[in-house]
Amino acid sequence: MYIYYTTTFKKMYKKLSKQVRKKADERLTLFSADPFHPLLNNHPLADEYRGCRSINVTGDFQIVYRERGKDTISLEAIGTHHQLYGG
């Protein structure tokens, strides 16, 4: 699987604490091996992120990604539920 990191994702990732970045890296490794592993809670999104999916990083942090082809995804955003979806 090819993973493309968008500029937005990179900027958001750099602002995270070292602990959350480490957990995100671990979850992306797991995602590469098994995109639908139960720990990831991989699910489709709606509204602003229609056409995207989300995986869990921690209890509150999530990664938003978009499928770009059979074996390609782009990481669109990372943040807390509130940062990503508001209210």
Coordinates of N, CA and C in Angstrom, one line a residue:
M1 N 0.8 -1.2 0.0 CA 0.0 0.0 0.0 C 0.9 1.2 0.0
Y2 N 0.6 2.2 -0.9 CA 1.3 3.5 -0.9 C 0.5 4.5 -0.1
I3 N 1.1 5.1 0.8 CA 0.5 6.2 1.7 C 1.1 7.5 1.3
Y4 N 0.2 8.4 0.9 CA 0.6 9.8 0.5 C 0.2 10.7 1.7
Y5 N 1.2 11.5 2.1 CA 0.9 12.5 3.2 C 0.6 13.8 2.6
T6 N -0.6 14.4 2.8 CA -0.9 15.7 2.3 C -0.2 16.7 3.1
T7 N -0.1 17.9 2.6 CA 0.6 19.1 3.3 C -0.2 19.4 4.6
T8 N -1.5 19.3 4.5 CA -2.3 19.6 5.7 C -2.0 18.6 6.8
F9 N -2.0 17.3 6.4 CA -1.7 16.3 7.4 C -0.3 16.5 8.0
K10 N 0.7 16.8 7.2 CA 2.0 17.0 7.7 C 2.1 18.2 8.7
K11 N 1.4 19.3 8.4 CA 1.4 20.4 9.3 C 0.7 20.1 10.6
M12 N -0.4 19.3 10.6 CA -1.2 18.9 11.8 C -0.3 17.9 12.6
Y13 N 0.3 17.0 11.9 CA 1.2 16.0 12.6 C 2.3 16.7 13.4
K14 N 2.9 17.6 12.8 CA 4.1 18.3 13.4 C 3.7 19.0 14.7
K15 N 2.4 19.4 14.9 CA 1.9 20.1 16.1 C 1.6 19.2 17.2
L16 N 1.5 17.9 16.9 CA 1.2 16.9 18.0 C 2.3 16.7 19.0
S17 N 1.9 16.2 20.1 CA 2.9 15.8 21.1 C 3.7 14.6 20.6
K18 N 4.9 14.4 21.2 CA 5.7 13.3 20.8 C 5.0 12.0 21.1
Q19 N 4.2 11.9 22.2 CA 3.5 10.7 22.5 C 2.4 10.3 21.5
V20 N 1.7 11.4 21.0 CA 0.6 11.1 20.0 C 1.2 10.8 18.7
R21 N 2.3 11.5 18.3 CA 3.0 11.1 17.0 C 3.5 9.7 17.0
K22 N 4.0 9.2 18.2 CA 4.5 7.8 18.3 C 3.3 6.9 18.1
K23 N 2.2 7.2 18.8 CA 1.0 6.3 18.7 C 0.4 6.3 17.2
A24 N 0.5 7.5 16.6 CA 0.0 7.6 15.2 C 0.8 6.7 14.3
D25 N 2.2 6.8 14.5 CA 3.1 6.0 13.7 C 2.8 4.5 13.9
E26 N 2.5 4.1 15.2 CA 2.2 2.7 15.4 C 0.9 2.3 14.8
R27 N -0.1 3.2 14.8 CA -1.4 2.8 14.2 C -1.3 2.8 12.6
L28 N -0.5 3.6 12.1 CA -0.3 3.6 10.6 C 0.5 2.3 10.2
T29 N 1.3 1.8 11.0 CA 2.0 0.5 10.7 C 1.0 -0.6 10.8
L30 N 0.1 -0.6 11.8 CA -1.0 -1.5 11.9 C -1.9 -1.4 10.7
F31 N -2.3 -0.2 10.4 CA -3.1 0.0 9.2 C -2.6 -0.5 7.9
S32 N -1.3 -0.4 7.7 CA -0.6 -0.9 6.5 C -0.7 -2.4 6.5
A33 N -0.7 -3.1 7.6 CA -0.8 -4.5 7.7 C -2.2 -5.0 7.6
D34 N -3.1 -4.3 8.2 CA -4.5 -4.7 8.3 C -5.4 -3.5 8.5
P35 N -5.9 -2.9 7.3 CA -6.6 -1.6 7.4 C -7.9 -1.7 8.2
F36 N -8.4 -2.9 8.5 CA -9.7 -3.1 9.2 C -9.5 -3.8 10.5
H37 N -8.3 -3.7 11.1 CA -8.0 -4.2 12.4 C -9.0 -3.6 13.4
P38 N -9.6 -4.3 14.3 CA -10.5 -3.8 15.3 C -10.0 -2.6 16.1
L39 N -8.8 -2.5 16.4 CA -8.2 -1.4 17.2 C -8.4 -0.1 16.4
L40 N -8.4 -0.1 15.1 CA -8.5 1.1 14.3 C -9.9 1.7 14.2
N41 N -10.9 0.9 14.4 CA -12.3 1.3 14.2 C -12.4 2.1 12.9
N42 N -12.0 1.5 11.8 CA -12.0 2.1 10.5 C -13.5 2.3 10.1
H43 N -13.9 3.5 9.8 CA -15.3 3.8 9.4 C -15.4 5.0 8.4
P44 N -16.4 5.0 7.6 CA -16.6 6.1 6.7 C -17.1 7.3 7.4
L45 N -16.8 8.5 6.7 CA -17.2 9.8 7.3 C -18.3 10.4 6.4
A46 N -18.9 11.5 6.9 CA -19.9 12.2 6.1 C -19.6 13.7 6.2
D47 N -20.5 14.5 5.7 CA -20.4 15.9 5.7 C -19.1 16.5 5.1
E48 N -18.4 17.2 5.9 CA -17.2 17.9 5.4 C -16.2 16.8 4.8
Y49 N -16.2 15.6 5.4 CA -15.2 14.6 5.0 C -15.9 13.5 4.2
R50 N -17.0 13.8 3.5 CA -17.6 12.8 2.7 C -16.6 12.2 1.7
G51 N -16.7 10.9 1.6 CA -15.7 10.2 0.7 C -14.4 9.8 1.4
C52 N -14.3 10.2 2.7 CA -13.1 9.8 3.5 C -13.5 8.8 4.5
R53 N -12.5 8.2 5.1 CA -12.6 7.3 6.2 C -11.8 7.8 7.4
S54 N -12.0 7.2 8.5 CA -11.3 7.6 9.7 C -10.8 6.3 10.5
I55 N -9.6 6.4 11.1 CA -9.1 5.4 12.0 C -8.7 6.0 13.3
N56 N -8.8 5.3 14.4 CA -8.5 5.7 15.7 C -7.0 5.7 15.9
V57 N -6.4 6.7 16.5 CA -5.1 6.8 17.0 C -5.0 6.5 18.5
T58 N -5.8 7.3 19.2 CA -6.0 7.1 20.7 C -7.5 7.2 20.9
G59 N -7.9 7.3 22.2 CA -9.3 7.5 22.5 C -10.0 8.7 21.8
D60 N -9.2 9.8 21.7 CA -9.7 11.0 21.1 C -9.1 11.4 19.8
F61 N -7.9 11.0 19.5 CA -7.2 11.4 18.2 C -7.6 10.4 17.1
Q62 N -7.8 11.0 15.9 CA -8.1 10.2 14.7 C -7.3 10.7 13.5
I63 N -7.2 9.8 12.6 CA -6.6 10.1 11.3 C -7.7 10.0 10.2
V64 N -7.8 11.0 9.4 CA -8.7 11.0 8.3 C -8.0 10.7 7.0
Y65 N -8.4 9.7 6.2 CA -7.8 9.4 5.0 C -8.8 9.2 3.9
R66 N -8.2 9.3 2.6 CA -9.1 9.1 1.4 C -8.4 8.0 0.6
E67 N -9.2 7.1 0.1 CA -8.7 6.1 -0.9 C -8.6 6.7 -2.2
R68 N -7.4 6.6 -2.8 CA -7.0 7.2 -4.1 C -6.9 6.2 -5.2
G69 N -7.0 4.9 -4.9 CA -6.9 3.9 -5.9 C -6.8 2.6 -5.2
K70 N -6.6 1.5 -5.9 CA -6.7 0.2 -5.3 C -5.7 0.0 -4.1
D71 N -4.5 0.6 -4.3 CA -3.4 0.4 -3.3 C -2.8 1.7 -2.9
T72 N -3.6 2.8 -3.0 CA -3.1 4.1 -2.6 C -4.1 4.9 -1.7
I73 N -3.6 5.5 -0.6 CA -4.4 6.3 0.2 C -3.7 7.7 0.4
S74 N -4.5 8.7 0.7 CA -3.8 10.0 1.1 C -4.3 10.3 2.5
L75 N -3.4 10.6 3.4 CA -3.7 11.0 4.8 C -4.1 12.5 4.7
E76 N -5.3 12.8 5.1 CA -5.9 14.1 4.9 C -5.7 15.0 6.2
A77 N -5.9 14.4 7.3 CA -5.9 15.2 8.6 C -5.7 14.3 9.8
I78 N -5.2 14.9 10.9 CA -5.1 14.2 12.1 C -5.4 15.2 13.2
G79 N -6.1 14.7 14.2 CA -6.4 15.6 15.3 C -7.5 15.0 16.3
T80 N -7.9 15.8 17.2 CA -8.9 15.3 18.1 C -10.3 15.3 17.4
H81 N -11.2 14.6 18.0 CA -12.6 14.6 17.4 C -13.1 16.0 17.3
H82 N -12.9 16.8 18.3 CA -13.3 18.2 18.3 C -12.6 19.1 17.2
Q83 N -11.3 18.9 17.1 CA -10.5 19.6 16.1 C -11.0 19.3 14.6
L84 N -11.3 18.0 14.4 CA -11.6 17.6 13.1 C -13.1 17.8 12.7
Y85 N -14.0 17.6 13.7 CA -15.4 17.7 13.3 C -16.2 18.8 14.0
G86 N -15.5 19.5 14.9 CA -16.2 20.6 15.6 C -17.0 20.1 16.7
G87 N -17.8 21.0 17.3 CA -18.7 20.8 18.4 C -18.6 19.5 19.0

